[in-house]
Amino acid sequence: MLQKFLSTKSVSGSLASFGLLVLRVAISVMMLTHGLNKLSHFSTLSQQFDPIGMGGTLSLALVVFAEVFCSIAVLLGLFTRLAALPLIVAMCVAVFSHSGQGFAAQELALLYLTCFTTVLITGPGRYSIDRLFWR
């Protein structure tokens, strides 16, 4: 059993899908906390939030859409790849808007970017609503 666990062979379909489920749920719940915080302080944050020059309200609305609604979709495995795209874009903006502040300021955004890119590449796995629609 230990030898099988330590083996370099790829994991079975159900085990890989379970791993994707854990990744999707964990990263989405963590991102959702950021989005809900931004949503609850929307009026205050929109006055100072404009990372790419589109205006504070529009910029923050797009980020809240990604971090709240797209995170929920990824969490459920609903239109997963499509929902991962706005999250990837938001994390790219976060990484590049903190580029002059050193790696520590970019680290969390890079971690989210890596996880949501993995979800985009691999898809949601078996344990998702997408699986019910696209059998």
mmCIF file with all atom_site columns, C-alpha atoms in Angstrom, residues 59-126:
data_model
loop_
_atom_site.group_PDB
_atom_site.id
_atom_site.type_symbol
_atom_site.label_atom_id
_atom_site.label_alt_id
_atom_site.label_comp_id
_atom_site.label_asym_id
_atom_site.label_entity_id
_atom_site.label_seq_id
_atom_site.pdbx_PDB_ins_code
_atom_site.Cartn_x
_atom_site.Cartn_y
_atom_site.Cartn_z
_atom_site.occupancy
_atom_site.B_iso_or_equiv
_atom_site.pdbx_formal_charge
_atom_site.auth_seq_id
_atom_site.auth_comp_id
_atom_site.auth_asym_id
_atom_site.auth_atom_id
_atom_site.pdbx_PDB_model_num
ATOM 1  C CA . SER A 1 59  ? -13.089 48.030 -11.215 1.00 0.00 ? 59  SER A CA 1
ATOM 2  C CA . LEU A 1 60  ? -14.354 46.942 -7.811  1.00 0.00 ? 60  LEU A CA 1
ATOM 3  C CA . ALA A 1 61  ? -17.628 45.614 -9.262  1.00 0.00 ? 61  ALA A CA 1
ATOM 4  C CA . LEU A 1 62  ? -15.687 43.401 -11.687 1.00 0.00 ? 62  LEU A CA 1
ATOM 5  C CA . VAL A 1 63  ? -13.436 42.106 -8.916  1.00 0.00 ? 63  VAL A CA 1
ATOM 6  C CA . VAL A 1 64  ? -16.415 41.435 -6.621  1.00 0.00 ? 64  VAL A CA 1
ATOM 7  C CA . PHE A 1 65  ? -18.177 39.605 -9.468  1.00 0.00 ? 65  PHE A CA 1
ATOM 8  C CA . ALA A 1 66  ? -15.116 37.410 -9.957  1.00 0.00 ? 66  ALA A CA 1
ATOM 9  C CA . GLU A 1 67  ? -14.337 36.821 -6.289  1.00 0.00 ? 67  GLU A CA 1
ATOM 10 C CA . VAL A 1 68  ? -17.928 36.188 -5.176  1.00 0.00 ? 68  VAL A CA 1
ATOM 11 C CA . PHE A 1 69  ? -20.007 34.837 -8.046  1.00 0.00 ? 69  PHE A CA 1
ATOM 12 C CA . CYS A 1 70  ? -17.271 33.100 -10.019 1.00 0.00 ? 70  CYS A CA 1
ATOM 13 C CA . SER A 1 71  ? -15.864 31.587 -6.817  1.00 0.00 ? 71  SER A CA 1
ATOM 14 C CA . ILE A 1 72  ? -19.278 30.127 -6.018  1.00 0.00 ? 72  ILE A CA 1
ATOM 15 C CA . ALA A 1 73  ? -19.495 28.692 -9.540  1.00 0.00 ? 73  ALA A CA 1
ATOM 16 C CA . VAL A 1 74  ? -16.035 27.102 -9.243  1.00 0.00 ? 74  VAL A CA 1
ATOM 17 C CA . LEU A 1 75  ? -16.925 25.795 -5.784  1.00 0.00 ? 75  LEU A CA 1
ATOM 18 C CA . LEU A 1 76  ? -20.008 24.056 -7.178  1.00 0.00 ? 76  LEU A CA 1
ATOM 19 C CA . GLY A 1 77  ? -18.262 22.946 -10.343 1.00 0.00 ? 77  GLY A CA 1
ATOM 20 C CA . LEU A 1 78  ? -20.753 24.935 -12.429 1.00 0.00 ? 78  LEU A CA 1
ATOM 21 C CA . PHE A 1 79  ? -19.362 26.300 -15.714 1.00 0.00 ? 79  PHE A CA 1
ATOM 22 C CA . THR A 1 80  ? -16.029 25.797 -13.978 1.00 0.00 ? 80  THR A CA 1
ATOM 23 C CA . ARG A 1 81  ? -13.598 26.658 -16.733 1.00 0.00 ? 81  ARG A CA 1
ATOM 24 C CA . LEU A 1 82  ? -15.592 29.714 -17.766 1.00 0.00 ? 82  LEU A CA 1
ATOM 25 C CA . ALA A 1 83  ? -15.863 30.873 -14.139 1.00 0.00 ? 83  ALA A CA 1
ATOM 26 C CA . ALA A 1 84  ? -12.127 30.415 -13.600 1.00 0.00 ? 84  ALA A CA 1
ATOM 27 C CA . LEU A 1 85  ? -11.270 32.937 -16.330 1.00 0.00 ? 85  LEU A CA 1
ATOM 28 C CA . PRO A 1 86  ? -12.409 36.126 -14.503 1.00 0.00 ? 86  PRO A CA 1
ATOM 29 C CA . LEU A 1 87  ? -10.633 34.896 -11.379 1.00 0.00 ? 87  LEU A CA 1
ATOM 30 C CA . ILE A 1 88  ? -7.423  34.386 -13.351 1.00 0.00 ? 88  ILE A CA 1
ATOM 31 C CA . VAL A 1 89  ? -7.711  37.861 -14.859 1.00 0.00 ? 89  VAL A CA 1
ATOM 32 C CA . ALA A 1 90  ? -8.371  39.401 -11.425 1.00 0.00 ? 90  ALA A CA 1
ATOM 33 C CA . MET A 1 91  ? -5.329  37.655 -9.958  1.00 0.00 ? 91  MET A CA 1
ATOM 34 C CA . CYS A 1 92  ? -3.136  38.757 -12.889 1.00 0.00 ? 92  CYS A CA 1
ATOM 35 C CA . VAL A 1 93  ? -4.203  42.348 -12.222 1.00 0.00 ? 93  VAL A CA 1
ATOM 36 C CA . ALA A 1 94  ? -3.475  41.879 -8.515  1.00 0.00 ? 94  ALA A CA 1
ATOM 37 C CA . VAL A 1 95  ? -0.014  40.484 -9.263  1.00 0.00 ? 95  VAL A CA 1
ATOM 38 C CA . PHE A 1 96  ? 0.905   43.253 -11.696 1.00 0.00 ? 96  PHE A CA 1
ATOM 39 C CA . SER A 1 97  ? -0.568  46.057 -9.582  1.00 0.00 ? 97  SER A CA 1
ATOM 40 C CA . HIS A 1 98  ? 1.704   44.984 -6.696  1.00 0.00 ? 98  HIS A CA 1
ATOM 41 C CA . SER A 1 99  ? 4.751   44.401 -8.895  1.00 0.00 ? 99  SER A CA 1
ATOM 42 C CA . GLY A 1 100 ? 6.889   47.126 -7.342  1.00 0.00 ? 100 GLY A CA 1
ATOM 43 C CA . GLN A 1 101 ? 6.207   45.988 -3.785  1.00 0.00 ? 101 GLN A CA 1
ATOM 44 C CA . GLY A 1 102 ? 8.241   42.794 -3.824  1.00 0.00 ? 102 GLY A CA 1
ATOM 45 C CA . PHE A 1 103 ? 7.359   39.130 -3.868  1.00 0.00 ? 103 PHE A CA 1
ATOM 46 C CA . ALA A 1 104 ? 5.658   39.101 -0.461  1.00 0.00 ? 104 ALA A CA 1
ATOM 47 C CA . ALA A 1 105 ? 2.940   41.460 -1.744  1.00 0.00 ? 105 ALA A CA 1
ATOM 48 C CA . GLN A 1 106 ? 2.364   39.242 -4.789  1.00 0.00 ? 106 GLN A CA 1
ATOM 49 C CA . GLU A 1 107 ? 2.586   35.854 -3.141  1.00 0.00 ? 107 GLU A CA 1
ATOM 50 C CA . LEU A 1 108 ? -1.088  35.301 -2.265  1.00 0.00 ? 108 LEU A CA 1
ATOM 51 C CA . ALA A 1 109 ? -2.308  36.503 -5.658  1.00 0.00 ? 109 ALA A CA 1
ATOM 52 C CA . LEU A 1 110 ? 0.219   34.193 -7.352  1.00 0.00 ? 110 LEU A CA 1
ATOM 53 C CA . LEU A 1 111 ? -1.006  31.265 -5.277  1.00 0.00 ? 111 LEU A CA 1
ATOM 54 C CA . TYR A 1 112 ? -4.623  31.939 -6.258  1.00 0.00 ? 112 TYR A CA 1
ATOM 55 C CA . LEU A 1 113 ? -3.542  32.432 -9.877  1.00 0.00 ? 113 LEU A CA 1
ATOM 56 C CA . THR A 1 114 ? -1.766  29.077 -9.879  1.00 0.00 ? 114 THR A CA 1
ATOM 57 C CA . CYS A 1 115 ? -4.734  27.237 -8.366  1.00 0.00 ? 115 CYS A CA 1
ATOM 58 C CA . PHE A 1 116 ? -7.359  28.756 -10.652 1.00 0.00 ? 116 PHE A CA 1
ATOM 59 C CA . THR A 1 117 ? -5.134  28.146 -13.684 1.00 0.00 ? 117 THR A CA 1
ATOM 60 C CA . THR A 1 118 ? -4.873  24.507 -12.617 1.00 0.00 ? 118 THR A CA 1
ATOM 61 C CA . VAL A 1 119 ? -8.673  24.339 -12.402 1.00 0.00 ? 119 VAL A CA 1
ATOM 62 C CA . LEU A 1 120 ? -8.926  25.925 -15.862 1.00 0.00 ? 120 LEU A CA 1
ATOM 63 C CA . ILE A 1 121 ? -6.528  23.359 -17.337 1.00 0.00 ? 121 ILE A CA 1
ATOM 64 C CA . THR A 1 122 ? -7.866  20.259 -15.596 1.00 0.00 ? 122 THR A CA 1
ATOM 65 C CA . GLY A 1 123 ? -11.541 21.104 -15.387 1.00 0.00 ? 123 GLY A CA 1
ATOM 66 C CA . PRO A 1 124 ? -13.736 20.363 -12.379 1.00 0.00 ? 124 PRO A CA 1
ATOM 67 C CA . GLY A 1 125 ? -13.394 16.581 -12.243 1.00 0.00 ? 125 GLY A CA 1
ATOM 68 C CA . ARG A 1 126 ? -16.159 14.037 -11.708 1.00 0.00 ? 126 ARG A CA 1
#
